[in-house]
Coordinates of C-alpha atoms and ligand atoms in Angstrom, one line a residue:
M1 CA -28.5 2.8 -30.7
Y2 CA -27.9 0.6 -33.5
D3 CA -31.3 -0.5 -34.2
V4 CA -30.5 -3.7 -36.9
L5 CA -33.9 -4.7 -36.6
K6 CA -35.1 -1.6 -38.0
I7 CA -32.1 -1.6 -40.7
R8 CA -33.2 -4.9 -41.5
E9 CA -36.7 -3.5 -42.7
D10 CA -35.4 -1.3 -45.4
F11 CA -34.3 -4.4 -47.2
P12 CA -37.4 -6.8 -48.4
I13 CA -34.9 -9.4 -49.7
L14 CA -34.0 -10.3 -45.9
G15 CA -37.0 -11.2 -45.1
R16 CA -37.3 -14.1 -47.8
E17 CA -37.1 -17.9 -46.9
V18 CA -35.2 -20.1 -49.4
Y19 CA -35.9 -24.2 -49.1
G20 CA -38.2 -22.9 -46.6
K21 CA -35.7 -22.1 -44.4
P22 CA -35.1 -17.8 -43.2
L23 CA -32.5 -16.0 -45.6
I24 CA -29.2 -16.3 -44.0
Y25 CA -27.4 -13.7 -46.3
L26 CA -24.0 -13.9 -45.8
D27 CA -22.3 -13.1 -48.8
N28 CA -22.2 -9.3 -49.0
G29 CA -17.8 -9.7 -49.9
A30 CA -20.0 -10.5 -53.0
T31 CA -22.7 -8.5 -53.2
T32 CA -24.6 -6.3 -51.0
Q33 CA -28.8 -6.4 -50.5
K34 CA -30.6 -3.2 -51.4
P35 CA -32.7 -1.2 -49.3
K36 CA -36.1 0.0 -50.7
C37 CA -34.6 3.8 -51.4
V38 CA -32.1 2.6 -53.6
V39 CA -34.5 0.3 -55.4
E40 CA -37.2 3.2 -55.7
S41 CA -34.7 5.8 -56.9
I42 CA -33.9 3.5 -60.2
V43 CA -37.6 3.1 -60.3
N44 CA -38.8 6.7 -59.6
E45 CA -36.0 7.9 -61.5
Y46 CA -36.5 5.9 -64.7
Y47 CA -40.7 6.7 -64.5
S48 CA -40.5 10.4 -64.1
V49 CA -36.6 12.2 -65.3
N50 CA -35.4 9.3 -67.4
A51 CA -33.4 11.6 -70.4
N52 CA -29.9 11.5 -71.6
V53 CA -27.4 13.6 -70.1
H54 CA -25.5 16.7 -70.2
R55 CA -26.6 17.1 -74.0
G56 CA -30.4 18.3 -74.2
V57 CA -31.4 21.4 -73.3
H58 CA -34.8 20.6 -72.3
F59 CA -36.4 20.1 -69.1
L60 CA -36.2 16.3 -68.2
S61 CA -32.8 16.4 -69.9
Q62 CA -31.6 19.0 -67.6
Q63 CA -33.0 17.6 -64.5
A64 CA -31.6 14.1 -65.2
T65 CA -28.1 16.2 -65.7
E66 CA -28.8 18.3 -62.1
L67 CA -29.2 14.6 -60.5
H68 CA -26.4 12.8 -61.9
E69 CA -24.0 15.6 -61.2
A70 CA -25.2 15.9 -57.5
S71 CA -24.4 12.5 -57.2
R72 CA -20.9 13.2 -58.2
E73 CA -21.2 15.6 -55.1
T74 CA -22.3 13.2 -52.4
V75 CA -19.6 10.7 -53.7
R76 CA -17.0 13.8 -53.6
K77 CA -18.5 14.5 -49.9
F78 CA -18.7 10.6 -48.9
I79 CA -14.6 10.3 -49.2
N80 CA -14.3 13.2 -48.7
A81 CA -12.3 14.4 -52.2
K82 CA -11.4 17.0 -53.0
S83 CA -13.3 18.1 -56.1
I84 CA -15.6 16.3 -58.2
N85 CA -12.7 17.0 -61.0
E86 CA -11.9 13.6 -59.2
I87 CA -14.5 11.8 -59.0
V88 CA -15.1 9.4 -62.1
F89 CA -18.2 7.3 -62.6
T90 CA -17.0 3.9 -64.0
R91 CA -18.7 0.4 -63.8
G92 CA -17.3 -0.3 -60.6
T93 CA -13.9 -1.2 -58.9
T94 CA -12.6 -4.0 -61.8
E95 CA -13.3 -0.6 -64.7
S96 CA -11.6 1.6 -62.6
I97 CA -8.6 -0.4 -62.2
N98 CA -8.8 -1.2 -65.7
L99 CA -8.9 2.1 -66.4
I100 CA -5.5 3.4 -64.3
A101 CA -3.7 -0.1 -65.9
S102 CA -4.2 0.9 -69.3
T103 CA -3.9 5.1 -69.6
F104 CA -0.8 4.8 -66.9
A105 CA 1.3 1.6 -68.4
D106 CA 0.9 3.6 -71.5
S107 CA 2.3 7.4 -70.9
Q108 CA 3.9 6.5 -67.7
M109 CA 5.7 3.3 -68.1
N110 CA 8.4 1.8 -70.3
E111 CA 9.4 -1.7 -70.9
G112 CA 11.5 -3.4 -67.6
D113 CA 9.1 -0.9 -65.2
E114 CA 7.6 -2.1 -62.4
V115 CA 4.3 -2.2 -60.3
I116 CA 3.8 -3.5 -56.8
V117 CA 1.6 -5.1 -55.9
S118 CA 0.6 -7.5 -53.1
A119 CA 0.3 -10.8 -52.7
M120 CA -3.5 -10.7 -51.6
E121 CA -4.8 -8.7 -54.9
H122 CA -8.2 -10.3 -55.7
H123 CA -7.9 -10.7 -59.7
S124 CA -8.6 -7.4 -61.1
N125 CA -5.9 -6.0 -59.5
I126 CA -3.6 -8.4 -61.0
V127 CA -4.8 -9.3 -64.6
P128 CA -5.1 -5.7 -65.7
W129 CA -1.3 -4.6 -65.3
Q130 CA -0.5 -8.7 -66.5
L131 CA -1.8 -7.5 -69.5
Q132 CA -0.1 -3.9 -70.0
A133 CA 2.9 -6.3 -68.9
A134 CA 2.1 -8.5 -72.0
K135 CA 1.6 -5.4 -74.1
K136 CA 4.6 -3.3 -73.0
G137 CA 7.0 -5.9 -71.2
I138 CA 6.9 -4.1 -67.4
K139 CA 6.6 -6.3 -64.4
L140 CA 4.7 -7.2 -61.0
R141 CA 6.8 -7.2 -57.7
V142 CA 4.5 -9.0 -55.1
I143 CA 4.7 -7.5 -51.6
P144 CA 4.9 -11.0 -49.5
I145 CA 2.6 -11.5 -46.4
S146 CA 2.8 -13.2 -42.9
D147 CA 0.5 -16.4 -42.3
K148 CA -2.0 -14.0 -40.4
G149 CA -2.5 -12.6 -43.5
E150 CA -0.3 -8.9 -42.8
I151 CA 1.7 -7.0 -45.6
L152 CA 5.3 -7.2 -44.5
M153 CA 6.2 -3.7 -44.5
D154 CA 9.8 -4.1 -44.5
E155 CA 10.0 -6.4 -47.6
Y156 CA 7.9 -4.0 -49.4
K157 CA 10.4 -1.3 -48.6
K158 CA 13.0 -3.3 -50.5
L159 CA 10.6 -3.6 -53.6
F160 CA 11.2 0.1 -54.3
S161 CA 13.7 0.7 -57.0
E162 CA 14.4 3.1 -59.9
H163 CA 12.0 0.7 -61.9
T164 CA 8.9 1.3 -59.5
K165 CA 6.6 3.1 -61.4
L166 CA 3.5 2.5 -59.2
V167 CA 2.4 1.0 -56.3
S168 CA -1.3 -1.2 -56.6
V169 CA -2.7 -2.9 -53.2
V170 CA -6.3 -3.9 -51.8
H171 CA -7.6 -1.5 -48.6
V172 CA -8.5 -4.9 -47.6
S173 CA -8.6 -8.2 -48.6
N174 CA -11.5 -9.9 -49.8
V175 CA -10.6 -13.6 -48.5
L176 CA -8.6 -12.4 -45.1
G177 CA -10.5 -9.1 -44.5
T178 CA -7.0 -7.7 -43.4
I179 CA -7.1 -4.3 -43.4
N180 CA -3.9 -2.6 -44.7
P181 CA -2.2 0.2 -43.6
V182 CA -2.5 2.3 -46.4
K183 CA -1.7 5.4 -45.3
E184 CA 1.9 4.5 -44.5
I185 CA 1.6 2.4 -47.4
V186 CA 1.4 5.4 -49.4
E187 CA 3.6 7.5 -47.5
I188 CA 6.3 5.1 -48.3
A189 CA 5.5 4.6 -51.9
H190 CA 5.5 8.5 -52.0
A191 CA 8.9 8.8 -50.3
N192 CA 10.3 7.3 -53.1
G193 CA 8.4 9.1 -55.4
V194 CA 6.1 6.6 -56.4
P195 CA 1.7 6.8 -56.6
V196 CA -0.2 5.1 -55.3
L197 CA -3.9 2.9 -56.8
I198 CA -5.9 1.8 -53.5
D199 CA -8.9 -0.8 -54.5
G200 CA -11.4 0.1 -52.0
A201 CA -13.7 -2.7 -53.1
Q202 CA -14.0 -4.2 -49.4
S203 CA -13.5 -1.1 -47.6
V204 CA -15.7 1.7 -47.9
P205 CA -18.8 0.1 -47.6
H206 CA -17.8 -0.7 -44.0
M207 CA -15.2 2.1 -42.8
K208 CA -14.6 5.7 -42.9
V209 CA -12.4 6.4 -45.5
D210 CA -10.8 9.9 -46.4
M211 CA -9.3 10.5 -49.7
Q212 CA -7.3 13.2 -48.1
E213 CA -5.8 11.3 -45.1
I214 CA -5.2 8.7 -46.8
G215 CA -3.5 10.6 -49.4
A216 CA -3.3 7.9 -52.4
D217 CA -3.4 9.5 -56.1
F218 CA -6.2 6.7 -57.1
F219 CA -8.8 4.7 -55.8
A220 CA -11.2 2.5 -56.8
F221 CA -15.0 1.0 -55.3
S222 CA -17.8 -0.4 -56.8
G223 CA -21.3 0.8 -56.1
H224 CA -22.9 -2.4 -55.8
K225 CA -21.0 -3.8 -52.4
I226 CA -22.1 -0.9 -50.9
Y227 CA -26.1 -1.1 -51.1
G228 CA -26.1 0.6 -54.7
P229 CA -27.1 -1.1 -57.6
T230 CA -24.6 -3.1 -60.1
G231 CA -23.2 -1.3 -62.9
I232 CA -21.8 1.5 -61.5
G233 CA -18.7 2.1 -59.4
V234 CA -15.8 5.3 -59.0
L235 CA -12.7 6.0 -59.9
Y236 CA -11.0 8.8 -57.5
G237 CA -7.8 10.5 -59.2
K238 CA -5.7 12.9 -58.1
E239 CA -6.6 16.1 -60.2
E240 CA -3.5 16.6 -61.3
W241 CA -3.1 12.9 -62.2
L242 CA -5.9 12.8 -63.7
D243 CA -4.4 15.9 -66.3
K244 CA -1.6 13.5 -67.3
L245 CA -3.1 10.4 -68.6
P246 CA -4.6 10.4 -72.0
P247 CA -8.6 9.0 -72.2
Y248 CA -9.3 5.6 -71.6
Q249 CA -12.0 5.0 -74.3
G250 CA -13.2 7.8 -77.2
G251 CA -16.5 8.6 -77.8
G252 CA -19.3 11.3 -76.5
E253 CA -19.2 13.2 -73.6
M254 CA -15.2 12.6 -73.9
I255 CA -14.5 15.5 -76.4
Q256 CA -14.6 18.6 -76.6
N257 CA -14.4 19.2 -80.5
V258 CA -14.4 17.1 -83.1
S259 CA -12.6 17.4 -86.8
F260 CA -11.2 14.4 -88.7
E261 CA -8.0 15.4 -88.7
K262 CA -8.1 16.6 -85.1
T263 CA -10.1 15.9 -81.3
T264 CA -9.6 17.8 -78.4
F265 CA -10.5 16.2 -75.2
N266 CA -13.2 17.4 -72.4
V267 CA -12.0 18.6 -68.7
L268 CA -11.5 16.4 -65.9
P269 CA -13.6 14.3 -65.6
Y270 CA -15.4 13.8 -68.3
K271 CA -12.4 13.0 -70.4
F272 CA -12.8 9.9 -68.5
E273 CA -16.9 9.1 -69.5
A274 CA -17.0 8.0 -73.1
G275 CA -20.6 7.1 -73.9
T276 CA -24.3 7.7 -72.0
P277 CA -23.3 7.4 -68.4
D278 CA -24.9 5.4 -65.8
Y279 CA -27.3 8.5 -64.8
I280 CA -29.7 6.2 -62.9
G281 CA -27.2 4.2 -61.3
S282 CA -25.7 7.0 -60.1
T283 CA -28.2 8.7 -58.7
A284 CA -29.2 5.4 -56.9
L285 CA -26.1 5.1 -55.6
A286 CA -26.1 8.4 -54.3
K287 CA -29.2 7.3 -52.4
A288 CA -27.1 4.2 -50.9
L289 CA -24.5 6.8 -50.0
D290 CA -27.1 9.0 -48.2
Y291 CA -28.7 6.0 -46.8
V292 CA -25.3 4.7 -44.8
S293 CA -24.5 8.2 -43.8
E294 CA -27.8 8.4 -42.0
I295 CA -27.2 5.4 -39.9
G296 CA -23.5 6.9 -39.3
I297 CA -20.4 4.8 -41.2
E298 CA -18.8 4.7 -38.0
N299 CA -21.5 3.4 -36.5
I300 CA -21.9 0.5 -39.2
S301 CA -18.4 -0.2 -38.7
A302 CA -18.4 -0.3 -34.7
Y303 CA -21.5 -2.6 -35.1
E304 CA -19.4 -5.2 -37.5
D305 CA -16.7 -5.0 -35.7
G306 CA -18.5 -6.4 -32.9
L307 CA -20.2 -8.6 -34.8
T308 CA -16.7 -10.3 -36.9
K309 CA -15.0 -10.2 -33.1
Y310 CA -18.5 -12.3 -32.0
A311 CA -18.0 -14.6 -35.0
M312 CA -14.1 -15.5 -34.9
K313 CA -15.1 -16.1 -31.7
R314 CA -17.9 -18.4 -32.5
L315 CA -16.8 -20.3 -35.1
Y316 CA -13.2 -20.9 -33.2
E317 CA -15.3 -23.2 -30.6
I318 CA -15.6 -25.5 -33.5
P319 CA -13.4 -28.2 -33.2
D320 CA -10.9 -28.4 -36.8
M321 CA -11.9 -25.3 -37.3
R322 CA -9.2 -23.2 -39.6
I323 CA -9.4 -19.6 -40.0
F324 CA -7.6 -17.5 -42.8
G325 CA -6.9 -14.2 -41.7
E326 CA -5.9 -13.4 -37.8
A327 CA -4.7 -9.9 -39.0
A328 CA -5.0 -7.7 -35.6
H329 CA -6.8 -5.1 -37.9
K330 CA -9.3 -7.0 -39.7
G331 CA -12.9 -6.3 -41.2
G332 CA -16.0 -8.0 -41.7
V333 CA -14.6 -11.3 -44.0
I334 CA -14.1 -14.7 -42.7
S335 CA -12.5 -17.4 -44.8
F336 CA -12.2 -20.7 -43.2
L337 CA -11.9 -24.4 -43.6
V338 CA -13.3 -27.2 -40.9
G339 CA -11.3 -30.2 -41.4
N340 CA -11.3 -31.9 -44.5
I341 CA -14.6 -31.1 -45.6
H342 CA -14.3 -29.7 -49.3
H343 CA -15.8 -26.1 -49.3
L344 CA -17.7 -27.3 -52.0
D345 CA -19.6 -29.3 -49.7
M346 CA -19.7 -26.8 -46.6
G347 CA -21.1 -24.7 -48.6
T348 CA -23.6 -26.8 -50.6
L349 CA -25.0 -27.9 -47.2
L350 CA -25.5 -24.8 -45.7
D351 CA -27.0 -23.5 -48.3
R352 CA -29.4 -26.2 -47.7
L353 CA -29.7 -24.7 -44.4
G354 CA -30.6 -21.2 -45.8
I355 CA -27.7 -19.7 -45.4
A356 CA -25.3 -18.4 -48.4
V357 CA -21.9 -18.1 -47.8
R358 CA -19.5 -18.4 -50.9
T359 CA -17.1 -20.9 -52.1
G360 CA -14.2 -21.6 -53.9
H361 CA -10.7 -18.9 -54.3
H362 CA -12.8 -15.8 -54.0
C363 CA -10.9 -14.3 -57.4
A364 CA -7.6 -14.7 -55.4
E365 CA -6.0 -17.6 -56.5
P366 CA -2.2 -16.4 -55.7
L367 CA -3.4 -16.3 -52.4
M368 CA -5.1 -19.3 -52.4
R369 CA -1.9 -21.2 -53.5
R370 CA 0.5 -18.7 -50.9
F371 CA -1.9 -20.7 -48.3
G372 CA -1.6 -24.0 -50.3
I373 CA -5.1 -24.5 -50.2
E374 CA -7.7 -25.1 -53.4
G375 CA -10.9 -22.3 -51.6
T376 CA -12.3 -21.7 -48.8
V377 CA -16.1 -21.0 -47.5
R378 CA -16.3 -17.5 -47.2
A379 CA -19.3 -15.8 -44.7
S380 CA -18.9 -11.7 -45.3
L381 CA -21.1 -9.1 -43.1
G382 CA -23.1 -6.9 -43.8
M383 CA -24.5 -3.5 -42.0
Y384 CA -28.0 -6.2 -41.3
N385 CA -26.7 -9.2 -40.1
T386 CA -27.0 -10.1 -36.3
K387 CA -25.7 -12.4 -33.8
E388 CA -28.6 -14.9 -34.2
E389 CA -27.1 -15.6 -37.6
I390 CA -23.5 -16.0 -36.9
D391 CA -25.0 -18.7 -34.0
S392 CA -27.1 -20.4 -37.1
L393 CA -24.0 -20.1 -39.2
V394 CA -22.0 -21.7 -36.3
E395 CA -24.6 -24.7 -35.5
G396 CA -24.8 -25.0 -39.4
I397 CA -21.1 -25.4 -39.8
D398 CA -21.1 -27.7 -36.6
R399 CA -23.9 -30.0 -38.6
V400 CA -22.4 -30.5 -41.3
R401 CA -18.6 -31.0 -39.4
K402 CA -21.1 -34.5 -37.7
M403 CA -22.1 -35.2 -41.2
F404 CA -19.2 -36.0 -42.4
Ligands
PMP1 N1 -11.8 -6.4 -55.6 C1 -11.7 -6.1 -54.4 C2 -11.2 -6.8 -53.0 C3 -13.2 -6.9 -55.0 O1 -13.5 -7.8 -53.1 C4 -13.4 -7.0 -55.7 C5 -15.0 -7.9 -55.4 N2 -15.1 -9.0 -55.4 C6 -13.2 -6.5 -56.8 C7 -12.3 -6.3 -56.4 C8 -13.4 -6.2 -57.9 O2 -15.3 -5.4 -57.8 P1 -16.7 -5.5 -59.5 O3 -16.4 -7.0 -59.5 O4 -17.6 -4.9 -58.7 O5 -15.4 -4.9 -60.3

C-alpha cells in the first residue's frame, strides 16, 4: 500500500502555507523537497563527524571517509553500476555533462566530428557541446521529434556517419515528460560504434534505472532532484571509457604523485574528483536514495504514473487547454498553455492560490521554437503529490481562465 499521507509527514515543508493557503508544490522538475532524514544527515555529520576525507590518519577523517565511500556504494547499487570505480561525484547533471563534453572532445574528437543530440535537450546538454564546437570545430546534429514529443527513431538512424563520435540524449524530457527509449537509442549507437551519454536528471527520481540494462557509456544525474541535497550529483561512466579520458580539473585528490616536472594521476574515480569533495552532501544523497529505496522506486513510479494519467485527464477537461508532450511513455511532467493566457500570468496567479508551478522556456529554448511558442506553464510531480492537489491545480487554472 502506497501511503502518500505518511510520506508527506516526512517532508516538513509540505505542511507550510503561502499567502495563507496550503502550499501545493508542483515544481519537482526544478528541485524536490527534502525528507527529514536527509536534512538530519547534514546536521548530524557536521555536528559529529566533520573532517576532510581521504587524507587524514585521525579518527574523524577516517570516519568521514568511510561515510563518503559507503555513499558511493549506495549510489552504485541504486543504479546497478558494475563497480564503484564508475561512480564519480560531481556538482550535478550540468557538471557531469560538462566533464564529459570537455574531456571527450579534448581526447576523442577532431574538427568536423559530430555529436548527436535531440530536439528536446535541456540547455545543459546543448551549451557544453557548443563550447567545444567553438574550440574544436565539432558539430551538433539534432534528432527531430514528432508533434506528440517523441524522438523520430528513423531520423535518428539517418544521422550516423563516419563523423559521429558521440550520442548525448535526455532520458526523460523536463518539458514534455517524454520517456525516451534509451536502451534502443544505445543499441543503435553501439551498432554504429558510437558511445552514448544519457542525461538522467528527470528519470532517476521517478523510475528504476539500471546501468547494466540501459548499457549507456555515460549517465548523469543530480542529487537535488531525487530528494537529496543541492550541490551534489553523479557521473556514471563505464570504466573502460573513464580510463581513456583525461582528467577534467587539476588539484588535490586527483593526483598520485606531483613534481614540477611530471604529475601522475589517481585511479578511478578519484582522477575526476579534484579538490575536497562534498562529503557531507554524498552522505545526505545516500540517505535520500535509501529513503527512496525503502518506499521502493517501482512503487513511486507506479504511483506517479497513476497521478500523471489522472492529471492529464483532468487538465483536458479545461476548455482551450493545450498540453505539450503526449508521448505514449510519459513521466509526471506536464507542460501546458490555456487559450491566449501568457504562461507568466498563469504562473503568477496560480502562485497566489498557493500553487507552485514553473513558467517559461524551462532551459529548453530550441524545444520552444520547435513548438512555435515562447514558454509554457509546467506542473511536475513528485512522490508526495496527491489527487487532491491535482484537483486544486485544475480548479485554479479554471479560475484564472475565467478571469481572462
Ligand atoms: N537536464 C535536465 C533534463 C534537467 O531537467 C535539468 C534540471 N532542470 C538539468 C539537466 C540540469 O540539472 P542541474 O541544474 O541539477 O545540473
